[in-house]
Coordinates of C-alpha atoms and ligand atoms in Angstrom, one line a residue:
A8 CA 28.3 16.3 6.2
A9 CA 30.7 16.1 3.3
K10 CA 32.6 12.9 2.7
T11 CA 36.2 13.5 2.0
Q12 CA 38.5 11.2 0.1
G13 CA 41.2 9.0 1.7
H14 CA 41.5 7.5 5.1
N15 CA 39.4 10.0 7.0
G16 CA 36.6 9.9 4.5
H17 CA 36.6 6.1 4.7
R18 CA 36.5 6.1 8.5
F19 CA 33.8 8.7 8.5
Y20 CA 31.7 6.6 6.1
S21 CA 32.0 3.5 8.3
E22 CA 30.9 5.4 11.3
E23 CA 27.9 6.5 9.4
M24 CA 27.1 3.0 8.4
E25 CA 27.6 1.8 12.0
A26 CA 25.2 4.4 13.2
Q27 CA 22.7 3.3 10.6
A28 CA 23.1 -0.3 11.6
R29 CA 22.6 0.6 15.3
Q30 CA 19.5 2.5 14.4
R31 CA 18.1 -0.5 12.5
A32 CA 18.9 -2.8 15.4
I33 CA 16.9 -0.4 17.7
L34 CA 14.0 -0.3 15.3
K35 CA 14.0 -4.0 15.0
T36 CA 13.9 -4.6 18.8
L37 CA 11.2 -2.0 19.4
L38 CA 9.2 -3.2 16.4
L39 CA 9.1 -6.8 17.6
S40 CA 6.9 -5.7 20.6
A41 CA 5.1 -2.9 18.9
Q42 CA 2.1 -4.9 17.8
T43 CA 1.6 -6.6 21.2
R44 CA 2.0 -3.3 23.0
G45 CA -0.7 -1.8 20.8
E46 CA 1.5 0.8 19.2
L47 CA 0.5 0.0 15.6
Y48 CA -2.6 1.5 14.1
L49 CA -4.2 2.0 10.7
L50 CA -5.1 5.1 8.7
Y51 CA -7.5 4.8 5.7
Q52 CA -7.5 6.6 2.5
P53 CA -10.6 6.6 0.2
I54 CA -10.3 5.3 -3.4
C55 CA -12.9 7.1 -5.7
D56 CA -14.6 5.9 -8.8
L57 CA -13.8 8.6 -11.3
A58 CA -16.8 7.9 -13.5
T59 CA -19.4 8.2 -10.7
G60 CA -17.6 10.2 -8.1
T61 CA -18.5 7.7 -5.4
V62 CA -16.1 5.9 -2.9
A63 CA -15.3 2.5 -4.2
G64 CA -13.2 1.5 -1.2
V65 CA -10.3 2.4 1.0
E66 CA -6.6 1.6 1.4
A67 CA -5.2 0.8 4.8
L68 CA -1.9 2.5 5.6
L69 CA 0.0 1.3 8.6
R70 CA 1.3 3.7 11.3
W71 CA 3.6 3.1 14.3
R72 CA 3.5 5.4 17.3
S73 CA 6.4 4.4 19.5
P74 CA 6.8 5.7 23.0
E75 CA 10.5 5.7 22.6
L76 CA 10.8 7.0 19.0
G77 CA 7.6 8.9 18.4
E78 CA 5.7 8.6 15.1
V79 CA 7.6 6.3 12.7
L80 CA 6.7 6.3 9.0
P81 CA 6.3 3.1 7.0
S82 CA 9.2 4.1 4.8
E83 CA 11.4 3.8 7.9
F84 CA 10.0 0.6 9.5
I85 CA 8.5 -1.6 6.8
T86 CA 11.9 -2.8 5.5
V87 CA 13.0 -3.5 9.0
A88 CA 9.8 -5.5 9.6
E89 CA 10.5 -7.5 6.4
E90 CA 14.1 -8.2 7.3
S91 CA 13.3 -9.3 10.8
G92 CA 10.3 -11.3 9.9
A93 CA 8.0 -9.3 12.1
I94 CA 6.0 -8.4 9.0
D95 CA 4.3 -11.8 9.0
V96 CA 2.7 -11.2 12.4
I97 CA 2.1 -7.5 11.6
G98 CA 0.6 -8.3 8.2
M99 CA -2.0 -10.7 9.7
W100 CA -2.8 -8.1 12.4
V101 CA -3.4 -5.6 9.6
A102 CA -5.6 -8.0 7.7
E103 CA -7.7 -8.7 10.8
Q104 CA -8.0 -5.1 11.8
V105 CA -9.1 -4.0 8.3
L106 CA -11.8 -6.7 8.2
K107 CA -13.3 -5.5 11.5
D108 CA -13.2 -2.0 10.2
L109 CA -14.6 -2.9 6.8
C110 CA -17.8 -4.2 8.5
Q111 CA -18.3 -0.8 10.1
L112 CA -17.6 1.1 6.9
E113 CA -20.1 -1.0 5.0
Q114 CA -22.7 -0.5 7.6
R115 CA -22.2 3.2 7.4
A116 CA -22.1 3.3 3.6
G117 CA -25.0 0.9 3.2
R118 CA -23.3 -1.0 0.5
A119 CA -20.3 -3.2 -0.3
L120 CA -16.9 -1.6 -0.4
T121 CA -13.4 -2.9 -1.1
M122 CA -10.5 -2.8 1.3
S123 CA -6.9 -2.6 0.0
I124 CA -4.0 -3.7 2.0
N125 CA -0.3 -3.7 1.2
V126 CA 1.4 -7.0 1.2
S127 CA 5.2 -7.6 1.4
A128 CA 7.1 -10.0 -0.8
R129 CA 8.1 -11.9 2.4
Q130 CA 4.4 -12.6 3.3
L131 CA 3.9 -14.1 -0.2
R132 CA 6.7 -16.6 0.4
D133 CA 4.4 -18.3 2.9
P134 CA 2.2 -20.9 1.3
G135 CA 0.0 -20.8 4.4
L136 CA -1.1 -17.2 3.7
P137 CA -4.1 -17.9 1.5
D138 CA -5.6 -20.3 4.1
R139 CA -5.1 -17.9 6.9
L140 CA -6.7 -15.1 5.0
D141 CA -9.6 -17.3 4.1
A142 CA -10.2 -18.2 7.7
L143 CA -10.2 -14.5 8.7
L144 CA -12.7 -13.6 5.9
R145 CA -15.0 -16.4 7.1
Q146 CA -14.8 -15.1 10.6
Y147 CA -15.8 -11.6 9.5
G148 CA -18.3 -12.6 6.9
Q149 CA -16.5 -11.0 3.9
E150 CA -15.7 -12.3 0.4
P151 CA -12.2 -12.5 -1.0
S152 CA -13.2 -10.2 -3.9
Q153 CA -13.5 -7.4 -1.3
L154 CA -9.9 -7.7 -0.2
K155 CA -7.5 -6.1 -2.6
L156 CA -3.9 -7.1 -2.1
E157 CA -1.4 -4.5 -3.2
I158 CA 2.0 -5.8 -4.3
T159 CA 4.9 -4.1 -5.9
E160 CA 6.5 -4.9 -9.2
S161 CA 9.8 -6.1 -7.8
L162 CA 7.9 -9.1 -6.5
L163 CA 6.9 -10.2 -10.0
I164 CA 10.4 -10.4 -11.3
V165 CA 11.7 -12.5 -8.4
E166 CA 12.3 -15.9 -9.8
S167 CA 10.8 -17.8 -6.9
D168 CA 8.3 -20.4 -7.6
N169 CA 7.0 -20.2 -4.1
E170 CA 5.9 -16.5 -4.4
H171 CA 4.5 -17.1 -7.8
S172 CA 2.3 -20.0 -6.7
V173 CA 1.1 -18.1 -3.6
L174 CA 0.0 -15.2 -5.9
K175 CA -1.7 -17.6 -8.3
D176 CA -3.4 -19.4 -5.4
L177 CA -4.7 -16.1 -4.0
A178 CA -6.0 -15.0 -7.4
A179 CA -7.7 -18.4 -7.8
R180 CA -9.5 -17.9 -4.5
G181 CA -10.9 -14.6 -5.7
Y182 CA -8.5 -12.1 -4.0
Q183 CA -7.9 -9.1 -6.3
L184 CA -4.3 -8.5 -7.0
V185 CA -3.2 -4.9 -7.4
L186 CA 0.1 -3.9 -8.8
D187 CA 1.2 -0.8 -6.7
D188 CA 3.5 2.0 -7.7
F189 CA 3.4 1.0 -11.4
G190 CA 6.0 2.7 -13.5
T191 CA 8.7 3.1 -10.9
G192 CA 10.3 -0.3 -11.3
Y193 CA 11.0 -2.6 -14.1
S194 CA 7.7 -2.3 -15.9
A195 CA 8.5 -5.3 -18.1
L196 CA 5.2 -5.9 -19.9
G197 CA 5.7 -9.6 -20.0
Y198 CA 5.3 -9.9 -16.3
L199 CA 1.9 -8.2 -16.5
Q200 CA 0.6 -11.0 -18.6
K201 CA 2.1 -13.8 -16.5
Y202 CA 0.0 -12.9 -13.5
P203 CA -3.7 -12.7 -12.8
L204 CA -3.6 -9.0 -11.9
H205 CA -6.9 -7.2 -11.4
T206 CA -5.7 -3.6 -11.2
I207 CA -2.7 -1.4 -11.9
K208 CA -1.9 1.5 -9.7
I209 CA -0.1 4.3 -11.6
D210 CA 2.6 5.7 -9.3
K211 CA 2.0 9.1 -7.8
S212 CA 5.3 10.4 -9.3
F213 CA 3.5 10.6 -12.7
I214 CA 0.4 12.3 -11.3
S215 CA 1.3 14.7 -8.5
G216 CA 3.6 17.7 -8.9
D217 CA 3.1 20.9 -10.9
S218 CA 4.0 19.5 -14.3
S219 CA 4.0 15.8 -13.7
L220 CA 0.9 15.0 -15.6
V221 CA 1.6 17.3 -18.5
S222 CA 5.1 15.8 -19.0
N223 CA 3.8 12.3 -18.5
T224 CA 0.6 12.5 -20.5
S225 CA 1.5 10.0 -23.2
L226 CA 3.0 7.6 -20.6
V227 CA -0.1 7.6 -18.4
K228 CA -2.3 7.3 -21.5
S229 CA -0.3 4.2 -22.6
I230 CA -0.6 2.6 -19.2
V231 CA -4.3 3.1 -19.1
F232 CA -4.7 1.9 -22.7
M233 CA -2.6 -1.2 -22.0
A234 CA -4.4 -2.0 -18.8
N235 CA -7.8 -1.7 -20.6
T236 CA -6.6 -3.9 -23.4
M237 CA -5.6 -6.6 -20.9
G238 CA -8.9 -6.3 -19.0
M239 CA -7.4 -4.5 -16.0
K240 CA -8.6 -1.5 -14.0
T241 CA -6.4 1.5 -13.2
V242 CA -6.0 3.6 -10.1
A243 CA -4.2 7.0 -10.4
E244 CA -2.5 7.6 -7.0
G245 CA -1.4 11.0 -5.7
I246 CA -4.3 13.1 -7.1
E247 CA -3.8 16.4 -5.3
S248 CA -5.7 18.9 -7.4
P249 CA -9.0 19.1 -9.4
D250 CA -7.0 19.6 -12.6
Q251 CA -5.2 16.3 -12.0
E252 CA -8.5 14.6 -11.4
T253 CA -10.0 15.9 -14.6
F254 CA -6.9 14.9 -16.5
V255 CA -6.7 11.3 -15.4
A256 CA -10.5 10.9 -15.7
A257 CA -10.2 12.1 -19.3
L258 CA -7.5 9.6 -20.0
G259 CA -9.9 6.8 -18.9
C260 CA -8.5 5.9 -15.5
S261 CA -11.0 4.0 -13.5
Y262 CA -10.2 5.2 -10.0
G263 CA -8.4 8.0 -8.2
Q264 CA -6.8 8.3 -4.8
G265 CA -5.0 11.2 -3.2
F266 CA -5.0 14.2 -0.9
L267 CA -7.7 15.9 -3.1
Y268 CA -10.3 13.5 -1.7
S269 CA -8.7 12.9 1.7
P270 CA -5.4 12.3 3.3
P271 CA -5.0 8.9 5.1
A272 CA -7.2 9.4 8.2
P273 CA -8.5 7.5 11.2
L274 CA -11.5 5.2 10.8
D275 CA -13.8 7.7 12.6
Q276 CA -13.1 10.4 10.1
I277 CA -13.5 8.1 7.2
L278 CA -16.8 6.9 8.5
N279 CA -18.1 10.5 8.5
W280 CA -16.5 11.3 5.2
I281 CA -18.2 8.3 3.6
T282 CA -21.6 9.7 4.3
Q283 CA -20.7 13.3 3.2
P284 CA -17.6 13.3 1.0
E285 CA -18.1 16.9 0.0
A286 CA -17.1 17.8 3.6
S287 CA -13.6 16.5 2.9
D288 CA -12.3 20.1 3.4
S289 CA -12.8 19.6 7.1
L290 CA -10.2 16.8 7.3
P291 CA -6.7 17.7 8.5
Ligands
C2E226 P1 1.7 2.9 -1.1 O1 1.0 1.6 -0.9 O2 2.0 3.3 -2.5 O3 0.8 4.0 -0.4 C1 0.5 5.3 -1.0 C2 1.4 6.4 -0.2 O4 1.1 7.6 -0.8 C3 1.0 6.5 1.2 O5 2.2 6.8 2.0 C4 0.1 7.7 1.2 O6 0.1 8.4 2.5 C5 0.7 8.6 0.1 N1 -0.3 9.5 -0.5 C6 -1.6 9.3 -0.6 N2 -2.2 10.3 -1.3 C7 -1.1 11.1 -1.7 C8 -1.1 12.4 -2.5 O7 -2.1 12.9 -3.0 N3 0.2 12.9 -2.6 C9 1.3 12.3 -2.1 N4 2.5 12.9 -2.3 N5 1.3 11.2 -1.4 C10 0.1 10.6 -1.2 P2 2.5 6.1 3.4 O8 1.3 6.0 4.1 O9 3.7 6.8 4.0 O10 3.0 4.6 3.0 C11 4.2 4.4 2.3 C12 4.3 3.0 1.8 O11 4.5 2.1 2.9 C13 3.1 2.5 1.1 O12 3.1 3.0 -0.3 C14 3.3 1.0 1.2 O13 4.2 0.5 0.2 C15 3.9 0.8 2.6 N6 3.0 0.4 3.6 C16 2.0 1.1 4.2 N7 1.3 0.3 5.0 C17 1.7 -1.0 4.8 C18 1.3 -2.2 5.4 O14 0.4 -2.4 6.2 N8 2.1 -3.3 5.0 C19 3.1 -3.2 4.1 N9 3.8 -4.3 3.7 N10 3.5 -2.0 3.5 C20 2.8 -0.9 3.9
MG227 MG1 -0.5 0.7 -1.7
MG228 MG1 1.6 3.2 -4.3
MG229 MG1 4.3 1.2 -2.2

């Protein structure tokens, strides 16, 4: 609806904001019990080694099926979970779930795989996080190097010593830190050097879309070159077509992820896919 100037427009705007605030309050309340009521679940998306064509690992993507609201996307509920603090409990639930599922995936694949999880800034403010992750890994017999923690750029520019030291602690324990959505934020190169990052994930906005890669060739090339120079791996996210795959592989990207290989899918489907990736057409 169009917003008009003046008194009416102003009132209209406040009503809209009130409606939004109410919606957030509802989300917050429902989300607090979502985990205990078993409404959260994970989908997995394979990450492929572009040089060999094999699956290197999977990324866990959180989903919420609410009886009241239906299927809610992470873009709608993650911020609410961060603001309310629910993300701390949810984040540990994600970590435990992925470790259980990783055991199954590795059994099926017959080799070691990596598991990537997305971690919020708020979780990294907690100095107890590394110890809790370590304890979970011991419980499931996995090594820190198999757990990739995806963080976003905005986190690196926050001047909080707490978050910085938690990141450094995690890296020192062998967790692999991955910079997600690279290129969408501040992209200040100085920050890249300040942190023990293992991998840079090039944002899908540079990869997907009809002319994205063509118009962003030199940019993607520079990111890959810079990452290589600094001893980091790269993942191209949002690969949807064979052409895009060929393109990023030629630019020297280490890994690819996207609908071309598989959309995020339930564990069962990924377990089958791992043994016969060429059958990926049969996925939804
Ligand atoms: P992300 O970590 O950058 O995840 C990649 C997103 O791109 C996912 O969206 C995925 O479904 C989508 N995607 C994958 N391949 C393609 C493709 O070929 N083309 C296009 N257009 N998109 C593709 P999703 O699942 O909706 O997740 C959105 C964001 O929510 C994630 O972005 C991540 O930042 C956040 N998120 C998801 N799960 C968690 C979680 O467990 N914890 C936290 N803190 N954040 C999460
Ligand atoms: Mg991610
Ligand atoms: Mg991303
Ligand atoms: Mg993201």
